[in-house]
Coordinates of N, CA and C in Angstrom, one line a residue:
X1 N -11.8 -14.5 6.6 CA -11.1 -13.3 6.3 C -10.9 -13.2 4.8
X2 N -11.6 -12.1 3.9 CA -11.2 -11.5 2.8 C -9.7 -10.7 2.0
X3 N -9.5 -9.8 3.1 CA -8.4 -9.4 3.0 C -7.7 -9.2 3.5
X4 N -6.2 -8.8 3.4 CA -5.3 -8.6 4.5 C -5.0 -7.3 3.6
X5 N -5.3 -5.8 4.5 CA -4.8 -4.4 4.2 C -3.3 -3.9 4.7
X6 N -2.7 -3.9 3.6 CA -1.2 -3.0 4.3 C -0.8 -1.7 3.4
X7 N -0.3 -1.0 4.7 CA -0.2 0.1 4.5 C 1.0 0.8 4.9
X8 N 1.5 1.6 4.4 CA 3.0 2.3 5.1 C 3.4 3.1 3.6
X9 N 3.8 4.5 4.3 CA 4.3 5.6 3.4 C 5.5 5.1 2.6
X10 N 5.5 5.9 1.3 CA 6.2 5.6 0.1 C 8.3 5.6 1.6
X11 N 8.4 4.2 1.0 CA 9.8 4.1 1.9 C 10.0 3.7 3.1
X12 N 8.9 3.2 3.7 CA 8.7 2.4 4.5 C 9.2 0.9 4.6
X13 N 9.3 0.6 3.5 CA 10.0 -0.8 4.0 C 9.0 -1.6 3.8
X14 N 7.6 -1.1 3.6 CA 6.3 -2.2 3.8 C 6.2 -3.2 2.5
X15 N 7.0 -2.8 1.7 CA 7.0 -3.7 0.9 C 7.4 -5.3 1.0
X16 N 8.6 -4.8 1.9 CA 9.4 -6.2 2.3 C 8.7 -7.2 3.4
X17 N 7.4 -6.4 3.9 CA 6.5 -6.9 5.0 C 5.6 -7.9 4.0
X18 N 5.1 -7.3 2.9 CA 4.6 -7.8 2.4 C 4.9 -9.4 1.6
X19 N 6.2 -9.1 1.1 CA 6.9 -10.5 0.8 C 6.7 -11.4 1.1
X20 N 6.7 -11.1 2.9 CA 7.0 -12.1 3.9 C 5.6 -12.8 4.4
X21 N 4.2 -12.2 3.8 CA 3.1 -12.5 4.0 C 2.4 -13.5 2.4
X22 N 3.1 -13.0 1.4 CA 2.5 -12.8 -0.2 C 2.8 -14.4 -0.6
X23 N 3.8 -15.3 0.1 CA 3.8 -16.5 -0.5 C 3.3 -17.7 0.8
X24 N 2.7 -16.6 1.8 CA 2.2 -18.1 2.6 C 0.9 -18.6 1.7
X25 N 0.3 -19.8 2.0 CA -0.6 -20.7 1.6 C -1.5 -20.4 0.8
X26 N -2.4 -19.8 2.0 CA -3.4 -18.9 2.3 C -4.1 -17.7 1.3
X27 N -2.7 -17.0 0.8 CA -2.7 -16.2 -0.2 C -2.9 -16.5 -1.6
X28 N -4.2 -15.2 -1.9 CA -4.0 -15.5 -3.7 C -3.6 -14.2 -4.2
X29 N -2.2 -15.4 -4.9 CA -1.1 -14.3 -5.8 C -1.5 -13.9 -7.0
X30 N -3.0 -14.5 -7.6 CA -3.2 -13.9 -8.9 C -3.1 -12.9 -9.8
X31 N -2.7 -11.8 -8.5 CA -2.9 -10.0 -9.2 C -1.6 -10.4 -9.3
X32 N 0.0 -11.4 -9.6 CA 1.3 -11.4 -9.7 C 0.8 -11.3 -11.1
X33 N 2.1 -9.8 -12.1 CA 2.1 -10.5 -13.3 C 3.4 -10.0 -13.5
X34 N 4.6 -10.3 -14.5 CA 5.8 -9.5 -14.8 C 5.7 -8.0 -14.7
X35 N 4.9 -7.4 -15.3 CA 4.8 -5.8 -15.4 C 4.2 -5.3 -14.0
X36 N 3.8 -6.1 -13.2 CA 3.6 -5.3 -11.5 C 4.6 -5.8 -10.6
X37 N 6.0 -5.8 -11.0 CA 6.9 -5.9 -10.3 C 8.4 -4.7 -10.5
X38 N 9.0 -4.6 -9.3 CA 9.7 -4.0 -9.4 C 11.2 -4.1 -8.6
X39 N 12.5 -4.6 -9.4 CA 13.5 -5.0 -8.9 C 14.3 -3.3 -8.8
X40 N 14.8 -3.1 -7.4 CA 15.8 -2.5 -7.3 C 17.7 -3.1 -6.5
X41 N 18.2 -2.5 -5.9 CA 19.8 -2.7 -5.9 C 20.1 -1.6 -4.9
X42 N 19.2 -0.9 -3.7 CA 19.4 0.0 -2.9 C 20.0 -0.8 -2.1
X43 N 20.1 -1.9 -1.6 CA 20.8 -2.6 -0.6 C 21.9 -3.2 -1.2
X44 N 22.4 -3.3 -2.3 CA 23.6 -3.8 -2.9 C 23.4 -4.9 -3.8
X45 N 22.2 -5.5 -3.8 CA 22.3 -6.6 -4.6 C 20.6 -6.4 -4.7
X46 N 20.3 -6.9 -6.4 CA 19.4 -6.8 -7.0 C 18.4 -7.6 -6.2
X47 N 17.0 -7.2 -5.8 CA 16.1 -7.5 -5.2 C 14.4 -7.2 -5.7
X48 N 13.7 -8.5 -5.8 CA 12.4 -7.9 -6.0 C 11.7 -7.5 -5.0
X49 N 11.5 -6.2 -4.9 CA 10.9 -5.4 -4.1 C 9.3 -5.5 -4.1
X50 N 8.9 -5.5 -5.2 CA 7.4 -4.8 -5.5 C 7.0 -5.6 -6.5
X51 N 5.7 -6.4 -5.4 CA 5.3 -7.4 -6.7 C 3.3 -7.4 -6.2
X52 N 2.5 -8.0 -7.3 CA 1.2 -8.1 -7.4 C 0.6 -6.4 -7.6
X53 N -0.6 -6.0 -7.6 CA -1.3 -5.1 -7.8 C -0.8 -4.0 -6.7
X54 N -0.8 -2.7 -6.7 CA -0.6 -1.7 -5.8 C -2.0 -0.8 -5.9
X55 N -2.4 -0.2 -4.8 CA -3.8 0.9 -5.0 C -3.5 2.1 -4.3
X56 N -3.5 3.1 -5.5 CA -3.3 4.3 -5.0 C -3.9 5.4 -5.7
X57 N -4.3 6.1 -5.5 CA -4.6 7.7 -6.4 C -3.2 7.8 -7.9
X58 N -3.9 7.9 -8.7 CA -3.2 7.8 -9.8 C -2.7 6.5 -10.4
X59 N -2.5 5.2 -10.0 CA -1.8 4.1 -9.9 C -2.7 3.2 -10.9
X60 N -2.2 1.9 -11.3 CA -2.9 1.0 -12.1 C -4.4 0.5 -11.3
X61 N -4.8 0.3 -10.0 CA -5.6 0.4 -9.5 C -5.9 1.8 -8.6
X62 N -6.6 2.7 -9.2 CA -7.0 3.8 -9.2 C -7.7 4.1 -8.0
X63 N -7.5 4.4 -6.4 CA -8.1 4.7 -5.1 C -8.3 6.3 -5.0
X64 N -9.7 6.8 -4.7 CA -9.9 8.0 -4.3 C -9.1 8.4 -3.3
X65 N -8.4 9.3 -2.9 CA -7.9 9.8 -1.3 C -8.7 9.9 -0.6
X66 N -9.8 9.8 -0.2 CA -10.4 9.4 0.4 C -11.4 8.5 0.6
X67 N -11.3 7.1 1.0 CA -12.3 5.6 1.1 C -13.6 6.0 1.3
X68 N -13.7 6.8 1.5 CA -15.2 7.1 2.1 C -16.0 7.4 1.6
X69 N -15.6 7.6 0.2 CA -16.3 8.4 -1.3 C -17.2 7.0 -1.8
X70 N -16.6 5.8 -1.9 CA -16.4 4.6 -1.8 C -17.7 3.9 -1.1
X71 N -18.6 2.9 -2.0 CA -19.4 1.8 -0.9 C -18.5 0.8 -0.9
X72 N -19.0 0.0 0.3 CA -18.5 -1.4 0.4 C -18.4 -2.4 -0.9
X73 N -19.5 -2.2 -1.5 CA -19.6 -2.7 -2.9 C -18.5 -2.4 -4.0
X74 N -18.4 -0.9 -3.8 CA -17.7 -0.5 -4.9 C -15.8 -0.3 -4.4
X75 N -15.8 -0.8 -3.4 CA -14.1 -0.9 -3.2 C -14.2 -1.8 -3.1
X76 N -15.4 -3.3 -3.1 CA -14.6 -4.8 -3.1 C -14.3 -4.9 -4.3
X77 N -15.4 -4.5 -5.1 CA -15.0 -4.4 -6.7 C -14.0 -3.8 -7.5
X78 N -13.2 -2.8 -6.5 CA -11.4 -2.6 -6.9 C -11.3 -3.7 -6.5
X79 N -11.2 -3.5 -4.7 CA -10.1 -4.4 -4.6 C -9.8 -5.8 -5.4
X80 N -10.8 -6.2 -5.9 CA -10.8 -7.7 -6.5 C -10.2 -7.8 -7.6
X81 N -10.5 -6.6 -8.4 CA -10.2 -6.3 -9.9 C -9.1 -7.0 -10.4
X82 N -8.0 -7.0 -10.1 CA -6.3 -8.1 -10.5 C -6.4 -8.8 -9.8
X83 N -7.5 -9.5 -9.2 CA -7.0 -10.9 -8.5 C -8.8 -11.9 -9.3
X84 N -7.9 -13.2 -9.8 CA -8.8 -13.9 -10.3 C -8.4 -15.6 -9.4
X85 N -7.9 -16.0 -8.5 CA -7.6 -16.9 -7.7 C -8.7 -16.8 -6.5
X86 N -8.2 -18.0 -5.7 CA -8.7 -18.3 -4.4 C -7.9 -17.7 -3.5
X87 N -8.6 -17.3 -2.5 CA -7.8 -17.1 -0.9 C -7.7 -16.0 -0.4
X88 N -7.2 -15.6 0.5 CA -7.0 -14.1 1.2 C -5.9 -13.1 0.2
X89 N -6.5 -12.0 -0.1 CA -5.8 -10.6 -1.0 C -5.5 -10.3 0.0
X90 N -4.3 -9.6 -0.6 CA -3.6 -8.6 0.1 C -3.4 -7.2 -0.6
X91 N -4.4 -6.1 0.0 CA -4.6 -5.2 -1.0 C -3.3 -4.0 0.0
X92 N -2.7 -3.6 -1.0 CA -1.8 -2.8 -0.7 C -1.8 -1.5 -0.8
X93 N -1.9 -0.4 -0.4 CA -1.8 1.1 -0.4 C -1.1 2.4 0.1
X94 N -0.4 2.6 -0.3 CA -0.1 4.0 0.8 C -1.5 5.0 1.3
X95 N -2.5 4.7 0.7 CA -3.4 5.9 1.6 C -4.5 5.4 2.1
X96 N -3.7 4.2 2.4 CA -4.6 3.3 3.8 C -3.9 4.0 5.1
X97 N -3.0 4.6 5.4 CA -2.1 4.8 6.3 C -2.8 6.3 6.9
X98 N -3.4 7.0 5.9 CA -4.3 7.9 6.5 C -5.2 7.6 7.5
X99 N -5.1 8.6 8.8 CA -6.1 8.0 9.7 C -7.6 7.6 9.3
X100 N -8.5 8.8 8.6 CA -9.6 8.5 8.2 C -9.9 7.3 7.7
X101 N -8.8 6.9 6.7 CA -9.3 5.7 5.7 C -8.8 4.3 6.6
X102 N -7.8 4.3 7.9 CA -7.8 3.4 8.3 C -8.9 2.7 9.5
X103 N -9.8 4.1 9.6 CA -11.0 4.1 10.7 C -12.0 3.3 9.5
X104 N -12.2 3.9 8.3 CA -13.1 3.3 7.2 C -12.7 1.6 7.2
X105 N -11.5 1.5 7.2 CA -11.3 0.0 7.1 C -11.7 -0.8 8.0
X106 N -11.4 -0.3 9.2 CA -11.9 -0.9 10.3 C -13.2 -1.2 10.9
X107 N -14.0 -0.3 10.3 CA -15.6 -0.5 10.1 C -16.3 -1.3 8.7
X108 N -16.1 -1.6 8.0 CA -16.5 -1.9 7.0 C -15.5 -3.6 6.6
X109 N -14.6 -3.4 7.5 CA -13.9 -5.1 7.4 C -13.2 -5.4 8.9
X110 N -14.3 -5.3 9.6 CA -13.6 -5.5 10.8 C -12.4 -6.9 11.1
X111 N -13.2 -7.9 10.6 CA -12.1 -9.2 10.6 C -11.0 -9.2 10.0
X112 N -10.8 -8.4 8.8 CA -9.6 -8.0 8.4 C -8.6 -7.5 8.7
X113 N -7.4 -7.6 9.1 CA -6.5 -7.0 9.8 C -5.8 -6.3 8.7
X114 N -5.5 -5.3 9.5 CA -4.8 -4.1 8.8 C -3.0 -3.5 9.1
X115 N -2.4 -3.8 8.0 CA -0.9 -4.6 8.7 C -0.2 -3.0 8.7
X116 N -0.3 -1.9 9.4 CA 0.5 -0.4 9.2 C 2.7 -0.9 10.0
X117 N 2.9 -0.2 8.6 CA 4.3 -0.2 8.5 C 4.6 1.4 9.1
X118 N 6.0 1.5 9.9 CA 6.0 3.0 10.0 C 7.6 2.8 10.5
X119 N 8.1 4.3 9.4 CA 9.7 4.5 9.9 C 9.3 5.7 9.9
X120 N 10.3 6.3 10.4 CA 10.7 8.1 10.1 C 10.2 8.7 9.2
X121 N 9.7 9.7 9.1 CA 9.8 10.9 7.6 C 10.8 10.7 6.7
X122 N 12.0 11.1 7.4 CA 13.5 11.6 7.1 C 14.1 10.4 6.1
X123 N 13.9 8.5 6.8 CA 14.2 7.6 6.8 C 13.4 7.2 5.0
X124 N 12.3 7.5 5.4 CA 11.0 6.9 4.3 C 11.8 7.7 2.9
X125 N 11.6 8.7 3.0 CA 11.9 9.7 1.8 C 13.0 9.3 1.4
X126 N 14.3 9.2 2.5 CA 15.5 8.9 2.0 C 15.8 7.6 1.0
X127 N 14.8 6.6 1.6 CA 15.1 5.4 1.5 C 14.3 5.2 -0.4
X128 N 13.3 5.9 -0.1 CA 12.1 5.8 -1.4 C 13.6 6.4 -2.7
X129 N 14.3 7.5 -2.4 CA 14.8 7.8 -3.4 C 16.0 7.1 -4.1
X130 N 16.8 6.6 -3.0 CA 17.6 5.6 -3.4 C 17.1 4.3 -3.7
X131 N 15.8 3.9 -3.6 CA 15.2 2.7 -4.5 C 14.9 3.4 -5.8
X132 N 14.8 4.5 -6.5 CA 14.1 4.8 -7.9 C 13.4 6.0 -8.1
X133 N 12.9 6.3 -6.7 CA 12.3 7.6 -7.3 C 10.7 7.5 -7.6
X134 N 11.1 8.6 -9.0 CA 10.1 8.9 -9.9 C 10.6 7.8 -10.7
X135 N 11.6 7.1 -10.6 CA 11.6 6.7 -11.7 C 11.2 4.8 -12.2
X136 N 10.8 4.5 -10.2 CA 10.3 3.2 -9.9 C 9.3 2.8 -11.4
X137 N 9.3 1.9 -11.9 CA 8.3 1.4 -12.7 C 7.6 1.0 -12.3
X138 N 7.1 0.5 -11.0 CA 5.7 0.1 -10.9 C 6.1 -0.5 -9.7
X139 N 5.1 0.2 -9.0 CA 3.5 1.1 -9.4 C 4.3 2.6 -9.8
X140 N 3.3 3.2 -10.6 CA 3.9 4.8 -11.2 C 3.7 5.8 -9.8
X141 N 4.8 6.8 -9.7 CA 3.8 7.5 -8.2 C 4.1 8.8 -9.1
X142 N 4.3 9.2 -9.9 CA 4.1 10.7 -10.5 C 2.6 11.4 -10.9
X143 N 1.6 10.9 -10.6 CA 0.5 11.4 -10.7 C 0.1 11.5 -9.3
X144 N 0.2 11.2 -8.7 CA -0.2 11.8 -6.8 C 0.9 12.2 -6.3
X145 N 1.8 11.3 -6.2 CA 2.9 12.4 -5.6 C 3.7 13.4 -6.3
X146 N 3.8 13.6 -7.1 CA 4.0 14.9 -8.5 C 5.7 15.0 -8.5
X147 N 6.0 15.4 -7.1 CA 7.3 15.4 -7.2 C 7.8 15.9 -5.4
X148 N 9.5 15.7 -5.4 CA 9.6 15.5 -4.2 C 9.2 16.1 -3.0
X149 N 8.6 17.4 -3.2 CA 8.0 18.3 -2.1 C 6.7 17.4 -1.4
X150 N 6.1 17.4 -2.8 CA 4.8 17.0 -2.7 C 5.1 15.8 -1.4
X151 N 5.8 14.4 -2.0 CA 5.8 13.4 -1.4 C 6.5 13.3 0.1
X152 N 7.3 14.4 0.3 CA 7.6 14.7 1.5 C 6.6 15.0 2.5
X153 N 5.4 15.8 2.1 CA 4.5 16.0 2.8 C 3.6 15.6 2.6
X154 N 3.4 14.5 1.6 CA 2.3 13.3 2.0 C 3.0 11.8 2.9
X155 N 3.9 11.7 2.8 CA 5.1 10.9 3.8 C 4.3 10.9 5.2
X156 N 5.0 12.6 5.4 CA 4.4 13.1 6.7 C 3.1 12.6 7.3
X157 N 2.1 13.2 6.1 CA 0.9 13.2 6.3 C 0.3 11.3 6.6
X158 N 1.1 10.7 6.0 CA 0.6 9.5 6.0 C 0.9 8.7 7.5
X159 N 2.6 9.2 7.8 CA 2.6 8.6 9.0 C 2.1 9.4 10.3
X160 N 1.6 10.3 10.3 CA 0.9 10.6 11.1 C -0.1 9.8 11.4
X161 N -0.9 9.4 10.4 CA -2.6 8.6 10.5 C -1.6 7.3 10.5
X162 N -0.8 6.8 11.1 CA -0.8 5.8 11.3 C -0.4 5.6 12.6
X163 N 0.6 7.0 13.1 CA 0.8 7.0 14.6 C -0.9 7.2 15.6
X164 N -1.2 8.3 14.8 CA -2.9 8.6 15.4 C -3.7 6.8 15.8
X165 N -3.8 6.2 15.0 CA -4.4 5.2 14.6 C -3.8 4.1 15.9
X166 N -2.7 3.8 16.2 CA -1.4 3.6 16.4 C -2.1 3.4 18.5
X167 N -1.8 4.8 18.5 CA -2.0 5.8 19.8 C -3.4 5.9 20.4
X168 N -4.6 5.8 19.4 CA -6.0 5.4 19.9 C -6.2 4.1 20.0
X169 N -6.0 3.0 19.4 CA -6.3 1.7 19.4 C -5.1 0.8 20.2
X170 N -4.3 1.5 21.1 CA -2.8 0.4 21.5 C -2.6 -0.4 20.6
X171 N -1.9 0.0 19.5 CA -1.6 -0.7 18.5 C -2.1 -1.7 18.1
X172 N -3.5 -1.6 18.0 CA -4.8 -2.7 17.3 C -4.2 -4.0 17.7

C-alpha cells in the first residue's frame, strides 16, 4: 500500500480522523512542517487541527477538480511532492469526496483504501466557520471556495459523492 486517501467536506471533522491515522508507525510524516499546520479553539481549548500537506484546487498542493485530467504518473508525482520519507502517505483532499474522483481512485489504486468522512451540510459549514473561516491559515480555501455561498454548495456537492459512493459500494 502507497497511500492512504481521505476525504470529507470542508467541516467534517476529517481532520481529527486523520490525526488518529498520521502518527501510527507505518506512516510518513515528512510533508509535517510548522507552516502546514493549523491550531484552532472551536472546542474550547487550543488544538492542532491541521497538519502535513493538504490537496486541493487552489491550495499549496494544487489538484484539478477533476482527477481524471490527471495520469497515474502525473498525480503520483503531486501526490509525493511534500513527502521525502519512507512509508504509507496520507494524501488529503476535499475533492476526493466527489463521486467521479472517488471512482478514479478506486481504479487506478485499488489497494489503497480511501478513508470518506461525512456529517451534515448544516453541521460541516457550521462547524468550518467556527474553526476560522476564510481566515484558517492553512491550507488557504479562498481560491476554490471564494466565499460562503460558494462553499455551501461545494459542501453539498461534496457530500453527496460521498453518500453516492457510500450507497453503490455498501460502504466499501
Amino acid at each position: 500500500m502507497k497511500y492512504i486517501f481521505v476525504a470529507g467536506a470542508p467541516g467534517s471533522k476529517w481532520s481529527s480522523v486523520v490525526k488518529n491515522i498520521y502518527y501510527s508507525p507505518s506512516i510518513d510524516r515528512s510533508d509535517y512542517t510548522d507552516e502546514r499546520t493549523y491550531y484552532h479553539d472551536a472546542s474550547g481549548t487550543m488544538q492542532l487541527m491541521h497538519l502535513g500537506a493538504y490537496f486541493d484546487p487552489g491550495m499549496e498542493f494544487d489538484l484539478p477538480e477533476s482527477l481524471s485530467t490527471l495520469t497515474k504518473k502525473q498525480a503520483e508525482e503531486l501526490f509525493d511532492k511534500p513527502f521525502s520519507g519512507e512509508g504509507v502517505r496520507i494524501i488529503k483532499s476535499h475533492i476526493f469526496s466527489y463521486y467521479e474522483n472517488i471512482q478514479y481512485l478506486k481504479e487506478l489504486w485499488p489497494e489503497c483504501p480511501i478513508v470518506l468522512v461525512h456529517r451534515s451540510d448544516d453541521s460541516c459549514l457550521g462547524w468550518w466557520v467556527k474553526c476560522g473561516h476564510f481566515n484558517i491559515t492553512y491550507p488557504s480555501y479562498d481560491k476554490y471556495y471564494v466565499d460562503l455561498k460558494v462553499m455551501a454548495k461545494i459542501i453539498t456537492r461534496q457530500n453527496a459523492g460521498i453518500e453516492t459512493a457510500w450507497e453503490e459500494h455498501d460502504g466499501f
